[in-house]
Structure formats: C-alpha cells, structure tokens
Tab-separated table of C-alpha atoms in Angstrom:
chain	number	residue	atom	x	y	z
A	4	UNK	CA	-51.078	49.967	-38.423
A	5	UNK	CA	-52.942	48.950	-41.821
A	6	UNK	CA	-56.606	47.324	-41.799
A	7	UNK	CA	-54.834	44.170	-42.739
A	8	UNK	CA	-52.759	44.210	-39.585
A	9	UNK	CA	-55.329	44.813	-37.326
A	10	UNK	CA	-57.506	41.951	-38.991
A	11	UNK	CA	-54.946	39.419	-38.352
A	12	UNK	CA	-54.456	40.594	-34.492
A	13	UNK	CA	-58.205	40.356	-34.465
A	14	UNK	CA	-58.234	37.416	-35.550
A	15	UNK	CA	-55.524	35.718	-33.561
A	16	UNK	CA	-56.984	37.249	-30.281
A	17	UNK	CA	-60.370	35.284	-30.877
A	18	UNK	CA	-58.355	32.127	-31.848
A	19	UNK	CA	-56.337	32.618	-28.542
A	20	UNK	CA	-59.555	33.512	-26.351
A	21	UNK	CA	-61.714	30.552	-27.618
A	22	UNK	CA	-58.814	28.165	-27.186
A	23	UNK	CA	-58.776	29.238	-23.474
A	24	UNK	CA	-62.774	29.254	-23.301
A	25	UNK	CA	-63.147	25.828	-24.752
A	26	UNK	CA	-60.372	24.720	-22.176
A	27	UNK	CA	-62.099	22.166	-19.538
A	28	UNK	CA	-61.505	24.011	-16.265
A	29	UNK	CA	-60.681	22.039	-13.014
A	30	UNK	CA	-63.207	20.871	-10.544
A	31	UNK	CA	-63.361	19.334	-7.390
A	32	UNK	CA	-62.919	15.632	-7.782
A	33	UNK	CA	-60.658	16.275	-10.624
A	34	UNK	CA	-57.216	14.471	-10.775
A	35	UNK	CA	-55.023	17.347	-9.904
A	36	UNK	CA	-52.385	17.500	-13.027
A	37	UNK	CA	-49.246	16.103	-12.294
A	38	UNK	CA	-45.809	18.534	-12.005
A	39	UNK	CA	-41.961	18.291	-11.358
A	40	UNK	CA	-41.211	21.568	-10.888
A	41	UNK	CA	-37.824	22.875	-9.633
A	42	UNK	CA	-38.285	25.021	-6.253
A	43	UNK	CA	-35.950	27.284	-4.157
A	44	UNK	CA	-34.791	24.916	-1.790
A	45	UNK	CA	-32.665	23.422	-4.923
A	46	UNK	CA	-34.787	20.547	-5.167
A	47	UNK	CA	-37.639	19.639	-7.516
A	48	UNK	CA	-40.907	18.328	-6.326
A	49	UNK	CA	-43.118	15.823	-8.047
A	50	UNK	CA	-46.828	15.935	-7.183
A	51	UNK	CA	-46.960	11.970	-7.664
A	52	UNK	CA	-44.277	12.024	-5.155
A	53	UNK	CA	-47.056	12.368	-2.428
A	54	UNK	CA	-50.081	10.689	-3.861
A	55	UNK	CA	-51.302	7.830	-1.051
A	56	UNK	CA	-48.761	9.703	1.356
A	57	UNK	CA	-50.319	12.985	1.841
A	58	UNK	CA	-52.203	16.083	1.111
A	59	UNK	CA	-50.986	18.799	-0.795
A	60	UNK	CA	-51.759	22.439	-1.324
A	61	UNK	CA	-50.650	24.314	-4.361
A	62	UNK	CA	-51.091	28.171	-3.810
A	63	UNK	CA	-50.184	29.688	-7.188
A	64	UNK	CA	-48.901	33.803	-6.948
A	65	UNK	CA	-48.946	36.253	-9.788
A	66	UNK	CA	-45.281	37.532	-9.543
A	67	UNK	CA	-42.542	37.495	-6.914
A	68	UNK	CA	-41.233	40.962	-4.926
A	69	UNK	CA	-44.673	42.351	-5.917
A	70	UNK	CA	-47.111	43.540	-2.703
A	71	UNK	CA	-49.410	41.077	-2.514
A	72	UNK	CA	-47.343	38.335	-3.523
A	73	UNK	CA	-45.295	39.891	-0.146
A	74	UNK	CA	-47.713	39.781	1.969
A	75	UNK	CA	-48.916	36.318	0.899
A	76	UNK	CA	-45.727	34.844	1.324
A	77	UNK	CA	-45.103	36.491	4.278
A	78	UNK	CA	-48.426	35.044	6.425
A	79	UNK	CA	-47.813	31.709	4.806
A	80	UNK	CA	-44.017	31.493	6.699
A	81	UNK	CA	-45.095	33.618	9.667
A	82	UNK	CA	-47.783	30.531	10.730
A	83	UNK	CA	-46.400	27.509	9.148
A	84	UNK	CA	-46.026	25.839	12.245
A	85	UNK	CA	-50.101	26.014	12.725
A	86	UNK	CA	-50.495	24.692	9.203
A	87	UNK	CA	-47.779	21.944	9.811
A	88	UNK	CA	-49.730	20.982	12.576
A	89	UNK	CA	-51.823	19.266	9.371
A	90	UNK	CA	-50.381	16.387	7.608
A	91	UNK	CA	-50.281	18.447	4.298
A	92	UNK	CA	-46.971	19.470	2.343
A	93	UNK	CA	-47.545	22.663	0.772
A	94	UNK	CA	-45.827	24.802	-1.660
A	95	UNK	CA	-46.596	29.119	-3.681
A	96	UNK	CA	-46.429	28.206	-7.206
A	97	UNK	CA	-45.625	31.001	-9.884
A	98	UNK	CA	-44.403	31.355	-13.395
A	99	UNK	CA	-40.933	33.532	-12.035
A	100	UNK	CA	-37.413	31.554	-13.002
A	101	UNK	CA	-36.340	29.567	-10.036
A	102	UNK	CA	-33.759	31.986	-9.187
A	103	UNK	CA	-36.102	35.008	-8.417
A	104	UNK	CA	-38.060	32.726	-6.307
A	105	UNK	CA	-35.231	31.594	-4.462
A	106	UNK	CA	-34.150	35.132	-3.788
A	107	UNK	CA	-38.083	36.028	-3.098
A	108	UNK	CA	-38.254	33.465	-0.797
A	109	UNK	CA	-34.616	34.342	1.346
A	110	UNK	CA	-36.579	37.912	1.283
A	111	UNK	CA	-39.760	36.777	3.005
A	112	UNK	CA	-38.255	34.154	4.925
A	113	UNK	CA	-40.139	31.613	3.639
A	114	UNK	CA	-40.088	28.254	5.469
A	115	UNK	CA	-41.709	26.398	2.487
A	116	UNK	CA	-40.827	26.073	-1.409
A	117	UNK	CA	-41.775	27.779	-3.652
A	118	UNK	CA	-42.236	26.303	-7.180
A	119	UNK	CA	-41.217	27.806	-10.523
A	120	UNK	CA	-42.984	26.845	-13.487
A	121	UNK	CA	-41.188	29.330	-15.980
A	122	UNK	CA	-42.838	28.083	-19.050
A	123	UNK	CA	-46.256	28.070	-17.369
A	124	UNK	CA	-46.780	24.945	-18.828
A	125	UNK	CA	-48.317	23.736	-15.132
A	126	UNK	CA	-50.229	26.708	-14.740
A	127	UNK	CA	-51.885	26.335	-18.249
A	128	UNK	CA	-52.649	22.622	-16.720
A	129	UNK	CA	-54.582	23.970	-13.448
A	130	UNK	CA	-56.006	27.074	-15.405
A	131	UNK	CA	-54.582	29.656	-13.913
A	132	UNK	CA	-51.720	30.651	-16.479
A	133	UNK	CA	-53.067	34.306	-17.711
A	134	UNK	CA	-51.111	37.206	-19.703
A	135	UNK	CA	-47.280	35.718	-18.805
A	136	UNK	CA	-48.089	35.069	-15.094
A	137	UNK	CA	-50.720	32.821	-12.628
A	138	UNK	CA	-53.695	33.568	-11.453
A	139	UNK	CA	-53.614	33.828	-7.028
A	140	UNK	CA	-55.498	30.945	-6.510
A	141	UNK	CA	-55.000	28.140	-4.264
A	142	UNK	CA	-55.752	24.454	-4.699
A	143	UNK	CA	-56.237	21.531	-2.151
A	144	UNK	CA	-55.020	18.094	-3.103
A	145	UNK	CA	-56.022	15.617	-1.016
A	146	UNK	CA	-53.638	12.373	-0.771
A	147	UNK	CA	-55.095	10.424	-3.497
A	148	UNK	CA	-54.362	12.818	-6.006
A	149	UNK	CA	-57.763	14.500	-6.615
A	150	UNK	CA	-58.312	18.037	-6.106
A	151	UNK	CA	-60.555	18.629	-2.810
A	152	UNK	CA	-61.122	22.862	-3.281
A	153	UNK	CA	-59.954	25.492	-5.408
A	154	UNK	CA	-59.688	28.889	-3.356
A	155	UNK	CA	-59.900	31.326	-6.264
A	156	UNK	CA	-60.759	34.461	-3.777
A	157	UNK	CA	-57.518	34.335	-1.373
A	158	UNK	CA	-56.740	36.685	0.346
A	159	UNK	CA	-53.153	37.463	0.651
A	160	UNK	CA	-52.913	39.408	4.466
A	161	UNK	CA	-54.983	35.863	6.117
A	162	UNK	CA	-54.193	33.299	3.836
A	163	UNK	CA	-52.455	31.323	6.200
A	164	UNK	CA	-55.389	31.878	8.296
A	165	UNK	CA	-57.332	30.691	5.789
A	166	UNK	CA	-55.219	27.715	4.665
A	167	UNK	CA	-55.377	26.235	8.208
A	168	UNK	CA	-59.179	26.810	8.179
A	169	UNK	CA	-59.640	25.141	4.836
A	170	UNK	CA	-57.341	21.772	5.660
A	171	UNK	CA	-59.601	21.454	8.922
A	172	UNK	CA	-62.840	22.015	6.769
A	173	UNK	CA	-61.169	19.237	4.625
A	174	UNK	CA	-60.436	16.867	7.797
A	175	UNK	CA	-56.949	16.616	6.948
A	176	UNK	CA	-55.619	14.829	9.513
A	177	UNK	CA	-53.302	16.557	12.188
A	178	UNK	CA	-49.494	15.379	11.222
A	179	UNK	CA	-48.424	12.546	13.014
C-alpha cells in the first residue's frame, strides 16, 4: 500500500473510533431504545409492546452456532421455567439474519426468541454493536421502559442462573 493509502485508513479509523467514543453510552435509568425486530418464532417483537405491561430482558450474543453463544442459549432454555416464574418476557438479541437464528434456536432448543437485528442498527442504539457483531451483554428493562441493569460480564455456562438472580435483585414480581 502507498503512504497515501495508509493516511486515509488512518484517518478514517480515528473518525470511526471518536464517533463511537463520543457516543453517549446507556445507563441505568435510561429509556431503553425502542426495537421491532423480527425473531425466530416468525413474529416480530416491539419493545413498546410491553412498556406498563412488563419487564423485559434483552441478552444480546456475539454470533449464533459459535461456543459460547451455545452454551448461553442452551442454560437460558434449559431453566426457563425458573425465570418464567418472573413476570419478565425475555429474548438473545444478535446481529445474525433471522434465518440463522431460527435454525440456532431449533439447534439449542430454545424456548424463547431470539431477535435478529441484521443491520445492527439496535445494537448501535444499546452500544453494543462492535466489528459486524454485538457485544454479550445483557440488559434489564423494567416495565416502564427504563433500563434497570446492564450485565456486561455474563457468563454464558450460569446465565440463566444469573438472570433469575438479577430479576429477584430487581423485585420483579413473580408472574401471575
């Protein structure tokens, strides 16, 4: 490559880094950003669709039929009925086309939906879009809307586990 080359990829990797740095990141008491995404149930879910109704929980995954992403996946259907004990509606999120989530989720067995956002435009909304892909963390939306925790350390072998221990830290209610 030529010195001019270089420059301009230089230039337009500090351009692209201090866009994302002077990005506001998400806090608790934020609104959580609003999505319609399409899932792999076949239908598309609306996060305004639960405001005053419910919690939500948003756990966002890097990339589908990869090992943690498995294993994730795997302890969130294995114990949903402990974390539908909560009256919470919860979804994995990722940047994969609906289709390979759809097939991911027939894989793991997966009880839940999980979202595709394939333009990441969501993900670039709750910070976590990175390289092509999301970041694994999880957020907690509690029913008005406003984000209650973001889990950016999850682990993928307990994070059912640590789901249920986070909505009763949260005192969501039990479902009725």
């Amino acid at each position: 490559m030529t010195l001019a080359i270089l420059s301009k990829l230089a230039a337009l990797v500090i351009a692209l880094a201090a866009m994302s740095a002077n990005a506001e990141p998400l806090s608790v008491g934020d609104p959580a950003p609003d999505f319609s995404l399409a899932a792999s149930d076949g239908k598309t879910y609306s996060l305004a669709d639960f405001r005053g109704k419910q919690a939500v929980v948003v756990a966002w995954f890097p990339r589908a039929f990869t090992s943690g992403c498995t294993v994730e996946c795997k302890s969130l259907a294995e114990n949903g009925d402990k974390i539908r004990e909560y009256d919470v509606t919860y979804f994995m999120a990722s940047t994969d086309p609906v289709e390979k989530n759809a097939a991911f989720a027939e894989e793991t067995k997966a009880d839940f939906p999980l979202l595709s956002d394939p333009d990441g435009e969501v993900a670039k909304a709750y910070g976590v879009y990175t390289m092509g892909f999301a970041k694994r963390h999880t957020f907690y939306i509690d029913k008005e809307g406003m984000i209650a925790k973001i889990d950016t350390a999850v682990r993928p072998a307990s994070s059912a586990e640590d789901m249920i221990a986070n909505l009763a830290a949260l005192n969501v209610p039990a479902r009725p």
